[in-house]
Amino acid sequence: MMHSIVVYTLGTYLAFGITIAQVSVKPLDPSASDLADAFPEVTTQNALGTRLIRWTDCQKKFPGSISVIRQAYSDFNVIANTEGVYKDIQWDTAAALEFLGPDALNKNQQSQIQAVFANLATVSQGWLPYPFTHWIHARCDDPELKCTPPKNDPCRRPNPNIQAKYLAYAANPGSFNDIDYPYINFCPSFFELRNLKDAMAYGKGSSGYSPYNMVNYKNQAEVMFHEISHLYLGADSSLGDTPNPAVLDFEITYFDSNGIYRRDGAYGPLRAKILAKFKPDNPDEALTTGWYVQRNADNLAQFALAKYVQGQIGTYPFLPQLHGTRIDGPPTTRWDASISVLDVEEGNGQLLFNSTELDNVDLLSPPVQCWSENGDSDVAPDPVNISALADDSFYPQEYLAQVAQWFEDLNFKKGIPLDTAIGTGGDLNANFPKWFILDDGQQHDMKDMYYHLRDKACQNICDETKIANTPSNLVRATRQGESGCEYSVKISNAKELYFYTSNDGQSCYEATELMLQKYSTTKAAFWINGPNPYEFYQLGVRDVNTGGPGGSSHSPFPNDGAHLGYLHLACRRSDGTLDLFYRFELKLSNWDDGDWGKSIQHEADKCEIALGTDGWKYEPEDANDAFAFADGTKPDHWSRWRLALTIPNRCGERSVEKVLGLSDGSVRCPRGSHWAEVDMFAS
């Protein structure tokens, strides 16, 4: 049965098949079992809106994935409701000009484009003219087998040894398929992306021009935006263009700088900008630039994300950019990977796109060669041949002046060479916490923790009350010279994380970025001496209240048991005699797989395929229970289950190690009443 499929990929393109327009009638309600985990929850106070249901195979294949998808859906709603997106698009501003096209080439589509964004903003809350609930089937079972295409799949990168990766794909119900609700399928690569919050922290915390590069803000909410725009209920659309045209995925064709014909999906910020700058050369005036961009999902998603990022960082993220001529300048001009510029030249009557730069710019969306050749209903519409780009006459003078300033800045960009020597200390131990819990209740990995400190230190802000979402009593800020600072954060009773800078400014950003990209999760200390005289930057983890570089010190942290939250684990077991079972018990804190611990159960089930686990329990800890971890903190959950005595090789303990990301042999559950706690900071 051919399904109606529209796909968002990590550098891949899938042709979209025949679909039937949504019928404007009240959809049937799903069964009670489907509604059990509906998101948002169905209540009498929240009766309308569009909900995710069913979650087919998600928890089974990707433990914790349901909470990830729910967060992406909530974050999609945040992006969709950005000022200047859901209403009052300013068509003469950079984001609109670069992702939706210049006014003269999209004016006939502006009202429909705005209507699509307005409808997307109301998806989760409920929308008119259909005042009732809609449903999206969330699934991870890959019904079209697109998540992992075979090596001979036509959707492949130019390098045949590298397989394409899909992030997600969506389908609308119609007479050519047997699905009852529109669905979005989430592929493994979707869960490798950052959520919106972490993507913002990563992008904002990057050095050089990286905070202005849209590639660095790639996130799960953007993918959700892209997929929901494909659904008729999202864009209020149909293939009949009423009230809005169906949103699809276009291909673009062009010649690279070697004169080789290329065919890519119009995904990612750079290729979306190419499509929005495309000037059609055909007699049909209806097929303008706007006709294409309003039908390409990633032009809509990239515009919305760009406006959201602009609101968060206070300026428009202008990279990557197209450039009409090759940039000339000193040898260091293009050293910085954060500068993404695509050179476009003319040769033999053709536009030539620099293929090396194009391949490198969209790091999360590399080009592919992908189209269907079998002649069936999955054949893609004709690709868009990028034969001409709109020239400066189509753009406002204010925007052209802005672009000129961007390129002037890029031309004279200099900084720390990428091969700058980095000194390192010992390795972090294998069980060092993968995350810490801040006041926002979210998990933050080591790199994100360092970025929180870098955000202030490199701005010459040395104030323990200014670190985002971090209790000031767990922070020390010590001024170093005129513009340096050492931040220390108490992460446990025995350890502190530190961030030392001798200077603020660009060198601070660039030196610390080089280090963080290499060693933030592996080394206990790393430093750069330079690049200029008297500059020194060092980051790492050390014993609490230990002196820092150059004899620096801070007021001592008290030994009061206060520190950031991290994973705690203790276990024990009892060996049955009459019933021939091991009985495992766990105490945990600061861990949640979103499925009541069942990721551990599913892994332990593999220990004994025939019997699996028995008597599984995962419950909130009783506040009156006397147990406490070694640092005095209390668990927030306990778990208990049984496995047959015949299981080999510590399989029960190994299951816990695997799910929690702990090193082999670190979980030892002693027999009896004694609890054995895993020391996350042991050398």
XYZ file of C-alpha atoms in Angstrom:
683
model
C 0.000 0.000 0.000
C 1.542 3.293 -1.049
C 1.569 5.849 1.745
C 1.668 9.602 1.305
C 5.186 10.410 2.514
C 7.046 13.656 2.945
C 10.469 13.441 4.491
C 12.946 15.565 6.403
C 16.417 14.078 6.298
C 19.974 14.538 7.446
C 21.208 15.402 3.994
C 18.738 13.216 2.118
C 15.647 13.661 -0.003
C 12.640 11.424 -0.427
C 10.117 11.909 -3.190
C 6.582 12.604 -2.075
C 3.743 10.454 -3.360
C 0.154 11.120 -4.324
C -2.022 12.343 -1.472
C -5.637 13.281 -1.001
C -6.716 16.559 0.556
C -7.895 16.614 4.127
C -11.652 16.536 4.476
C -12.955 19.312 6.718
C -15.009 17.174 9.030
C -14.556 16.271 12.650
C -11.979 13.440 12.865
C -12.878 10.269 14.700
C -11.651 10.018 18.266
C -9.011 7.370 18.900
C -9.549 4.543 21.317
C -9.194 4.926 25.064
C -5.898 3.030 25.004
C -4.535 5.474 22.421
C -5.557 8.407 24.589
C -3.831 7.075 27.690
C -0.556 8.825 26.868
C -1.911 11.599 24.646
C 0.146 14.784 24.711
C -0.938 17.345 25.726
C -3.115 15.451 28.198
C -6.812 15.430 27.376
C -8.778 17.346 30.014
C -12.085 19.184 30.096
C -10.138 22.442 30.412
C -7.980 21.560 27.416
C -10.438 19.921 25.053
C -9.225 21.318 21.729
C -5.904 21.303 19.958
C -3.751 18.709 18.247
C -2.340 15.861 20.298
C 0.332 13.252 19.830
C -0.954 9.732 20.427
C 0.023 6.040 20.314
C 3.851 6.369 20.380
C 4.248 3.178 18.370
C 7.507 1.415 19.317
C 9.076 4.636 20.590
C 9.800 3.562 24.138
C 10.672 0.066 22.992
C 13.261 1.172 20.436
C 14.458 4.392 22.089
C 14.068 4.426 25.884
C 13.178 7.905 27.076
C 12.111 8.983 23.586
C 8.529 9.865 24.501
C 9.636 12.694 26.771
C 12.078 13.866 24.076
C 9.315 13.989 21.449
C 6.957 15.740 23.840
C 9.595 18.374 24.541
C 10.188 18.868 20.818
C 6.443 19.343 20.291
C 6.279 21.930 23.082
C 9.360 23.705 21.710
C 7.887 23.673 18.197
C 4.994 25.661 19.613
C 7.441 28.178 21.101
C 9.150 28.722 17.737
C 5.833 28.894 15.888
C 4.618 31.641 18.222
C 7.664 33.865 17.728
C 6.910 37.538 17.079
C 7.187 38.332 13.388
C 6.412 34.721 12.451
C 2.845 33.864 13.423
C 1.766 37.393 12.483
C 3.157 40.651 11.095
C 5.979 39.238 8.978
C 8.286 42.104 8.019
C 8.982 41.221 4.405
C 11.850 43.698 3.996
C 13.957 42.281 6.862
C 16.926 39.948 6.440
C 15.230 36.719 7.621
C 12.270 37.151 5.273
C 14.416 38.237 2.316
C 16.846 35.338 2.730
C 14.411 32.488 3.434
C 11.134 33.649 1.817
C 12.522 35.671 -1.088
C 12.451 39.360 -2.080
C 9.140 41.213 -2.111
C 8.934 41.530 -5.890
C 9.217 37.757 -6.265
C 6.845 36.612 -3.512
C 4.215 39.334 -3.131
C 1.486 37.151 -4.652
C 2.168 34.430 -2.076
C 2.659 36.573 1.031
C -0.889 36.252 2.324
C -0.833 32.447 2.055
C 2.656 32.214 3.595
C 1.495 34.288 6.540
C -1.647 32.152 6.833
C 0.438 28.964 7.058
C 2.580 30.412 9.863
C -0.554 31.653 11.652
C -2.080 28.188 11.525
C 1.090 26.440 12.660
C 1.126 28.686 15.727
C -2.299 27.379 16.784
C -1.772 23.671 16.182
C -1.215 22.582 19.767
C -3.826 24.872 21.347
C -6.716 24.346 18.942
C -7.511 26.231 15.790
C -10.335 27.581 13.716
C -12.362 26.960 11.624
C -12.272 23.412 13.076
C -13.095 23.773 16.792
C -12.289 20.235 17.794
C -9.361 18.037 18.628
C -6.992 16.616 16.006
C -4.564 13.760 16.383
C -1.038 13.004 15.186
C 0.175 9.441 15.426
C 3.714 9.586 16.866
C 5.691 6.533 15.872
C 9.203 5.107 15.777
C 8.522 1.832 13.965
C 9.671 3.161 10.566
C 6.695 1.839 8.540
C 8.240 2.907 5.227
C 11.732 1.597 6.126
C 13.274 4.988 5.413
C 15.264 5.492 8.606
C 18.032 3.127 7.554
C 18.055 2.849 3.761
C 20.058 0.024 2.185
C 23.428 0.738 0.631
C 21.911 0.581 -2.853
C 19.241 3.133 -1.963
C 19.125 6.023 -4.486
C 19.168 8.447 -1.532
C 22.867 8.495 -0.824
C 25.730 10.888 -0.373
C 28.258 11.308 -3.193
C 30.546 9.114 -1.062
C 28.943 5.649 -1.465
C 30.605 4.431 1.727
C 28.535 6.837 3.829
C 24.863 5.966 4.198
C 22.193 8.626 4.290
C 20.494 9.371 7.590
C 16.874 10.367 7.934
C 15.687 12.411 10.887
C 11.928 11.973 10.517
C 9.173 11.694 7.949
C 5.453 12.420 7.877
C 2.353 11.130 6.112
C -1.191 12.376 5.538
C -4.113 9.930 5.379
C -5.720 9.510 1.986
C -7.417 7.068 -0.344
C -4.056 5.665 -1.441
C -3.108 4.442 2.019
C -4.702 2.767 5.005
C -3.681 5.090 7.818
C -6.372 6.622 9.996
C -4.468 9.638 11.333
C -1.584 11.714 10.013
C 1.667 10.475 11.464
C 5.230 11.530 12.080
C 7.864 8.814 12.313
C 11.020 9.632 14.284
C 14.276 7.998 13.201
C 17.313 7.285 15.384
C 19.153 10.373 14.130
C 16.364 12.600 15.444
C 17.340 11.674 18.990
C 20.976 12.581 18.311
C 20.034 16.243 17.801
C 19.976 18.794 20.614
C 16.700 20.023 22.035
C 15.909 23.703 21.517
C 17.320 24.845 24.837
C 20.605 22.997 24.409
C 20.946 24.124 20.796
C 20.563 27.732 21.895
C 23.192 27.277 24.606
C 25.542 25.645 22.104
C 25.058 28.285 19.409
C 25.215 31.266 21.737
C 28.242 29.859 23.522
C 30.300 29.259 20.384
C 33.265 31.416 19.427
C 33.988 33.745 16.546
C 31.103 34.070 14.136
C 29.558 30.746 15.154
C 26.751 32.380 17.206
C 25.571 33.953 13.933
C 25.568 30.659 12.018
C 22.202 28.944 11.694
C 23.888 25.547 11.309
C 24.826 25.671 14.996
C 21.180 25.948 16.098
C 20.005 22.705 14.494
C 17.525 21.105 16.908
C 14.639 18.695 17.384
C 11.980 21.424 17.542
C 12.998 22.660 14.095
C 12.530 19.122 12.744
C 9.119 18.966 14.414
C 8.221 22.317 12.791
C 9.297 20.968 9.408
C 7.284 17.766 9.768
C 4.097 19.399 11.071
C 4.180 21.854 8.168
C 3.897 18.819 5.872
C 0.647 17.762 7.539
C -2.555 19.240 6.161
C -3.758 20.001 9.681
C -0.524 21.928 10.317
C -0.411 24.164 7.238
C -4.197 24.161 6.750
C -3.406 22.945 3.255
C -4.246 20.508 0.503
C -2.879 19.473 -2.869
C -5.688 21.554 -4.293
C -4.020 24.665 -2.836
C -7.041 25.475 -0.671
C -6.886 27.323 1.514
C -3.083 26.906 1.292
C -0.903 24.728 -0.925
C 0.520 21.485 0.418
C 4.003 21.901 1.878
C 6.491 19.500 0.308
C 10.254 19.010 -0.065
C 11.867 20.358 -3.216
C 15.082 19.388 -4.897
C 17.441 21.897 -6.460
C 19.770 21.199 -9.370
C 22.892 23.196 -10.219
C 26.454 22.948 -11.478
C 29.307 22.924 -9.022
C 32.628 24.723 -9.466
C 33.980 21.684 -11.325
C 31.154 21.858 -13.849
C 29.516 18.726 -12.407
C 25.720 18.532 -12.338
C 24.374 18.215 -8.774
C 20.933 17.379 -7.445
C 20.241 18.040 -3.743
C 17.275 18.294 -1.445
C 16.548 21.923 -0.490
C 17.304 21.300 3.183
C 19.281 23.326 5.686
C 19.842 27.079 5.873
C 22.173 27.379 2.879
C 20.126 25.425 0.371
C 16.939 27.111 1.617
C 18.616 30.465 0.931
C 19.581 29.321 -2.565
C 15.940 28.449 -3.292
C 14.745 31.792 -1.884
C 17.221 33.678 -4.114
C 16.296 31.661 -7.186
C 14.836 33.780 -9.990
C 12.686 31.553 -12.221
C 13.199 31.963 -15.945
C 9.897 30.883 -17.420
C 6.921 32.479 -19.145
C 4.507 31.532 -16.361
C 4.555 34.535 -14.038
C 2.686 32.531 -11.388
C 5.746 30.354 -10.808
C 7.732 32.989 -8.966
C 10.237 32.509 -6.168
C 7.406 32.746 -3.649
C 5.568 29.868 -5.327
C 8.498 27.573 -4.525
C 9.431 28.757 -1.048
C 5.855 28.548 0.246
C 5.834 24.890 -0.781
C 9.251 23.941 0.632
C 9.092 22.902 4.276
C 12.614 23.901 5.212
C 12.262 27.462 3.944
C 9.382 27.857 6.390
C 11.198 26.085 9.239
C 14.471 27.970 8.699
C 12.697 31.352 8.627
C 10.851 30.623 11.869
C 14.000 29.360 13.583
C 16.034 32.349 12.369
C 13.481 34.744 13.858
C 13.490 32.832 17.136
C 17.298 32.831 17.316
C 17.353 36.533 16.466
C 15.064 37.227 19.402
C 17.300 35.184 21.711
C 20.717 36.567 20.746
C 19.621 40.094 19.844
C 20.848 40.082 16.249
C 20.084 38.243 13.023
C 22.103 35.014 12.515
C 23.285 35.877 9.008
C 25.454 32.831 8.262
C 25.720 30.868 6.056
C 25.775 33.414 3.223
C 25.856 33.351 -0.550
C 28.558 35.538 -2.077
C 28.632 36.707 -5.684
C 32.418 36.738 -6.050
C 35.257 34.976 -4.309
C 36.485 36.657 -1.145
C 40.044 37.943 -1.304
C 42.146 38.779 1.713
C 45.060 37.758 3.876
C 45.797 34.023 4.327
C 44.051 33.930 7.702
C 40.797 35.267 6.291
C 39.029 31.910 6.019
C 40.609 29.925 8.862
C 37.516 30.029 11.044
C 35.069 27.162 10.497
C 32.369 29.436 11.903
C 32.498 31.536 8.715
C 30.269 29.817 6.175
C 30.222 31.530 2.790
C 29.239 29.962 -0.509
C 31.043 31.420 -3.519
C 28.997 31.622 -6.708
C 30.720 32.366 -10.017
C 29.758 32.367 -13.673
C 31.401 30.125 -16.244
C 30.375 28.829 -19.651
C 27.010 30.505 -19.292
C 26.253 28.675 -16.027
C 26.169 29.591 -12.369
C 28.888 27.609 -10.614
C 28.507 26.866 -6.886
C 31.686 26.051 -4.981
C 31.030 22.403 -4.138
C 33.640 22.126 -1.398
C 32.129 24.993 0.547
C 28.585 23.806 -0.125
C 29.403 20.330 1.183
C 31.066 21.717 4.310
C 28.591 24.439 5.263
C 25.528 22.397 6.186
C 27.420 20.032 8.443
C 24.207 18.385 9.598
C 22.687 18.339 6.124
C 25.351 17.229 3.610
C 24.353 17.018 -0.040
C 23.057 13.804 -1.543
C 22.065 12.444 -4.892
C 18.558 11.219 -4.383
C 15.643 10.788 -6.687
C 13.332 7.997 -7.714
C 13.895 6.425 -11.121
C 11.334 3.622 -11.057
C 8.463 5.571 -12.570
C 5.913 4.785 -9.876
C 3.805 7.174 -7.793
C 6.775 7.995 -5.585
C 8.551 9.886 -8.366
C 9.396 13.422 -7.246
C 8.076 16.452 -9.082
C 10.545 18.103 -11.397
C 13.481 19.594 -9.477
C 14.121 23.321 -9.433
C 16.982 24.169 -11.770
C 18.915 27.043 -10.183
C 19.763 28.777 -13.430
C 19.641 32.358 -12.158
C 19.706 34.238 -8.855
C 17.920 37.468 -8.050
C 20.346 40.374 -8.367
C 20.719 43.375 -6.070
C 17.940 45.289 -7.805
C 15.376 43.051 -6.084
C 16.570 43.912 -2.548
C 16.168 47.022 -0.358
C 19.197 49.300 -0.004
C 19.171 48.876 3.784
C 19.569 45.124 3.417
C 22.333 45.453 0.804
C 24.255 47.783 3.139
C 23.856 45.242 5.910
C 25.219 42.449 3.702
C 28.161 44.606 2.664
C 29.038 45.177 6.312
C 28.874 41.444 7.034
C 31.358 40.697 4.272
C 33.639 43.520 5.323
C 33.747 42.001 8.789
C 34.393 38.514 7.416
C 37.208 39.713 5.158
C 39.320 40.916 8.075
C 38.477 38.195 10.551
C 41.595 36.931 12.337
C 42.031 34.859 15.438
C 43.748 31.983 17.152
C 45.055 29.403 14.638
C 43.238 26.087 14.732
C 46.505 24.228 15.389
C 47.212 26.133 18.621
C 48.795 23.789 21.180
C 46.499 22.668 24.008
C 47.945 21.271 27.215
C 46.026 18.539 29.031
C 45.957 16.838 32.394
C 44.620 13.408 33.308
C 41.448 11.795 32.035
C 38.087 12.078 33.742
C 37.133 8.731 35.206
C 34.760 6.583 33.189
C 31.808 7.115 35.556
C 32.168 10.880 35.844
C 28.602 12.252 35.765
C 27.269 12.715 32.251
C 25.112 15.617 33.414
C 24.293 17.921 36.309
C 20.910 19.303 37.352
C 20.549 23.087 37.492
C 17.744 25.276 38.817
C 15.812 24.898 35.564
C 15.388 21.211 36.428
C 17.165 20.177 33.224
C 20.198 17.975 32.658
C 23.292 19.882 31.537
C 26.373 18.042 30.294
C 29.926 19.175 31.005
C 30.260 21.196 27.809
C 27.055 23.057 28.567
C 28.288 23.751 32.106
C 31.496 25.251 30.743
C 29.507 27.360 28.265
C 27.468 28.809 31.137
C 30.707 30.044 32.737
C 32.273 31.124 29.444
C 29.256 33.254 28.608
C 30.127 35.544 31.534
C 33.903 35.231 31.882
C 34.607 36.157 28.248
C 32.347 39.202 28.629
C 34.406 40.406 31.616
C 31.566 39.574 34.004
C 32.965 38.074 37.199
C 29.949 37.717 39.474
C 28.797 34.503 41.141
C 25.149 35.603 40.943
C 25.198 35.864 37.123
C 25.632 32.226 36.078
C 22.366 31.107 34.519
C 20.288 28.602 36.516
C 23.129 27.967 38.986
C 22.635 28.655 42.724
C 25.012 31.439 43.734
C 25.979 29.629 46.949
C 27.567 26.945 44.764
C 29.585 29.435 42.685
C 32.755 31.376 43.388
C 33.908 34.201 41.112
C 37.420 35.579 41.611
C 38.777 38.475 39.578
C 42.099 37.831 37.792
C 43.866 41.022 36.780
C 41.855 43.687 34.996
C 39.714 41.557 32.699
C 40.188 37.949 33.764
C 38.095 35.769 36.046
C 38.143 32.336 37.633
C 34.752 30.734 38.131
C 34.386 27.660 40.341
C 31.210 25.597 40.775
C 30.772 22.990 43.509
C 29.560 19.883 41.711
C 29.916 17.434 44.621
C 31.120 17.355 48.190
C 34.632 16.635 46.929
C 34.875 18.207 43.458
C 34.509 21.574 41.769
C 34.445 22.583 38.135
C 36.529 25.641 37.242
C 36.972 28.073 34.345
C 40.042 30.344 34.434
C 40.645 33.237 32.033
C 43.377 35.875 32.133
C 41.558 38.088 29.626
C 38.104 38.658 28.226
C 37.133 39.282 24.607
C 37.658 37.437 21.356
C 40.770 35.510 22.396
C 38.863 34.206 25.409
C 36.029 32.947 23.223
C 38.302 31.375 20.638
C 40.803 29.752 23.002
C 38.123 28.201 25.184
C 36.129 27.058 22.139
C 39.141 25.168 20.770
C 39.541 23.421 24.094
C 35.870 22.641 24.617
C 35.492 21.058 21.219
C 38.297 18.598 22.019
C 38.354 17.869 25.735
C 35.240 19.068 27.584
C 34.001 15.554 28.401
C 37.267 13.616 28.537
C 39.994 15.550 30.383
C 40.215 16.685 33.997
C 42.222 19.766 32.945
C 43.146 21.505 29.687
C 44.761 24.861 28.930
C 46.136 27.249 26.296
C 49.124 29.452 27.075
C 48.597 32.451 24.802
C 48.054 33.260 22.003
C 49.192 36.722 23.087
C 51.749 37.525 25.827
C 50.418 37.170 29.374
C 47.258 35.331 28.235
C 46.316 32.015 29.819
C 43.112 29.971 29.751
C 42.450 26.787 31.732
C 39.348 24.683 32.374
C 38.782 21.493 34.301
C 37.674 19.614 37.406
C 39.664 19.545 40.653
C 39.316 18.769 44.338
C 37.073 21.261 46.093
C 38.777 24.391 47.467
C 42.030 23.670 45.604
C 44.244 26.511 44.372
C 44.086 27.343 40.696
C 46.476 28.587 37.978
C 49.048 31.106 39.134
C 48.157 30.502 42.763
C 44.588 31.724 42.357
C 42.163 30.840 45.116
C 38.620 31.535 46.190
C 36.706 31.712 49.443
C 36.172 28.096 50.546
C 32.995 26.189 49.865
C 31.579 24.960 53.193
C 31.368 21.238 53.869
C 27.590 21.426 54.150
C 26.500 18.751 51.677
C 25.219 21.356 49.192
C 26.211 20.807 45.555
C 24.692 20.372 42.117
C 22.524 17.339 41.520
C 23.877 14.384 39.549
C 23.154 10.687 39.111
C 23.387 8.715 42.358
C 23.023 4.948 42.417
C 23.149 2.316 45.142
C 22.168 -1.346 44.890
C 21.950 -4.626 46.713
C 20.466 -8.040 46.113
C 19.259 -11.122 47.917
C 19.655 -14.605 46.479
C 16.621 -16.805 46.737
C 16.858 -20.427 47.717
C 13.434 -21.966 47.335
C 12.275 -19.757 44.478
C 15.649 -19.684 42.615
C 15.671 -15.934 41.961
C 18.035 -12.996 42.453
C 16.188 -10.045 43.975
C 17.734 -6.731 42.888
C 17.064 -3.412 44.593
C 18.180 0.049 43.451
C 18.158 3.532 44.963
C 18.489 6.345 42.388
C 18.400 10.114 42.134
C 18.499 12.580 39.233
C 17.717 9.999 36.559
C 14.540 9.597 34.543
C 14.051 7.696 31.302
C 10.522 9.038 30.883
C 9.065 5.546 31.168
C 9.195 4.729 34.883
C 12.587 3.093 34.657
C 11.486 0.492 32.163
C 14.597 0.990 30.039
C 16.416 -0.932 32.795
C 13.698 -3.580 32.812
C 13.859 -3.984 29.024
C 17.632 -4.436 29.150
C 17.433 -6.884 32.071
C 14.782 -8.883 30.206
C 17.527 -9.839 27.744
C 19.371 -11.694 30.514
C 16.853 -14.509 30.340
C 14.909 -14.460 27.090
C 12.427 -17.082 28.192
C 11.602 -15.660 31.615
C 12.831 -12.057 31.622
C 12.348 -9.976 34.735
C 9.685 -10.625 37.313
C 7.992 -8.373 39.864
C 9.252 -5.109 38.321
C 8.784 -2.018 40.493
C 9.941 1.575 40.019
C 8.431 4.026 42.471
C 9.085 7.441 44.064
C 11.118 7.163 47.241
C 9.255 7.297 50.544
C 10.204 10.579 52.209
C 10.332 8.773 55.552
C 12.829 6.148 54.392
C 16.049 6.452 56.370
C 18.379 5.680 53.476
C 20.763 8.420 52.289
C 23.694 8.400 49.879
C 27.233 8.964 51.140
C 27.011 12.729 50.540
C 23.829 12.980 52.606
C 21.443 13.421 49.691
C 18.294 11.322 49.435
C 17.176 9.154 46.519
C 14.117 10.199 44.576
C 13.197 6.705 43.275
C 13.662 3.065 44.131
C 13.421 -0.004 41.938
C 13.085 -3.720 42.545
C 12.903 -6.798 40.326
C 13.851 -10.463 40.138
C 15.948 -12.525 37.732
C 16.509 -16.255 37.607
C 19.555 -17.548 39.492
C 20.760 -19.143 36.259
C 21.685 -15.831 34.597
C 25.447 -15.583 33.920
C 28.182 -12.968 34.137
C 26.614 -10.287 36.337
C 23.903 -9.760 33.744
C 21.616 -7.926 36.162
C 24.341 -5.453 37.136
C 25.507 -5.141 33.528
C 21.989 -4.153 32.483
C 22.047 -1.248 34.923
C 25.541 -0.234 33.769
C 24.511 -0.200 30.129
C 21.355 1.859 30.580
C 22.957 4.377 32.939
C 26.164 4.662 30.906
C 28.427 3.349 33.674
C 31.680 1.503 33.171
C 31.797 -2.284 33.171
C 32.204 -3.663 36.663
C 31.283 -0.458 38.492
C 27.854 -1.659 39.631
C 28.291 -4.315 42.291
C 25.165 -5.342 44.129
C 26.237 -7.156 47.302
C 24.175 -9.912 48.785
C 22.421 -8.951 52.000
C 21.181 -5.761 53.660
C 24.197 -3.578 52.814
C 23.807 -1.015 50.017
C 26.806 -0.509 47.647
C 26.965 2.983 46.150
C 28.701 3.761 42.845
C 31.319 6.493 43.330
C 30.917 8.723 40.276
C 34.126 10.617 41.032
C 36.447 7.708 41.774
C 39.780 7.866 39.980
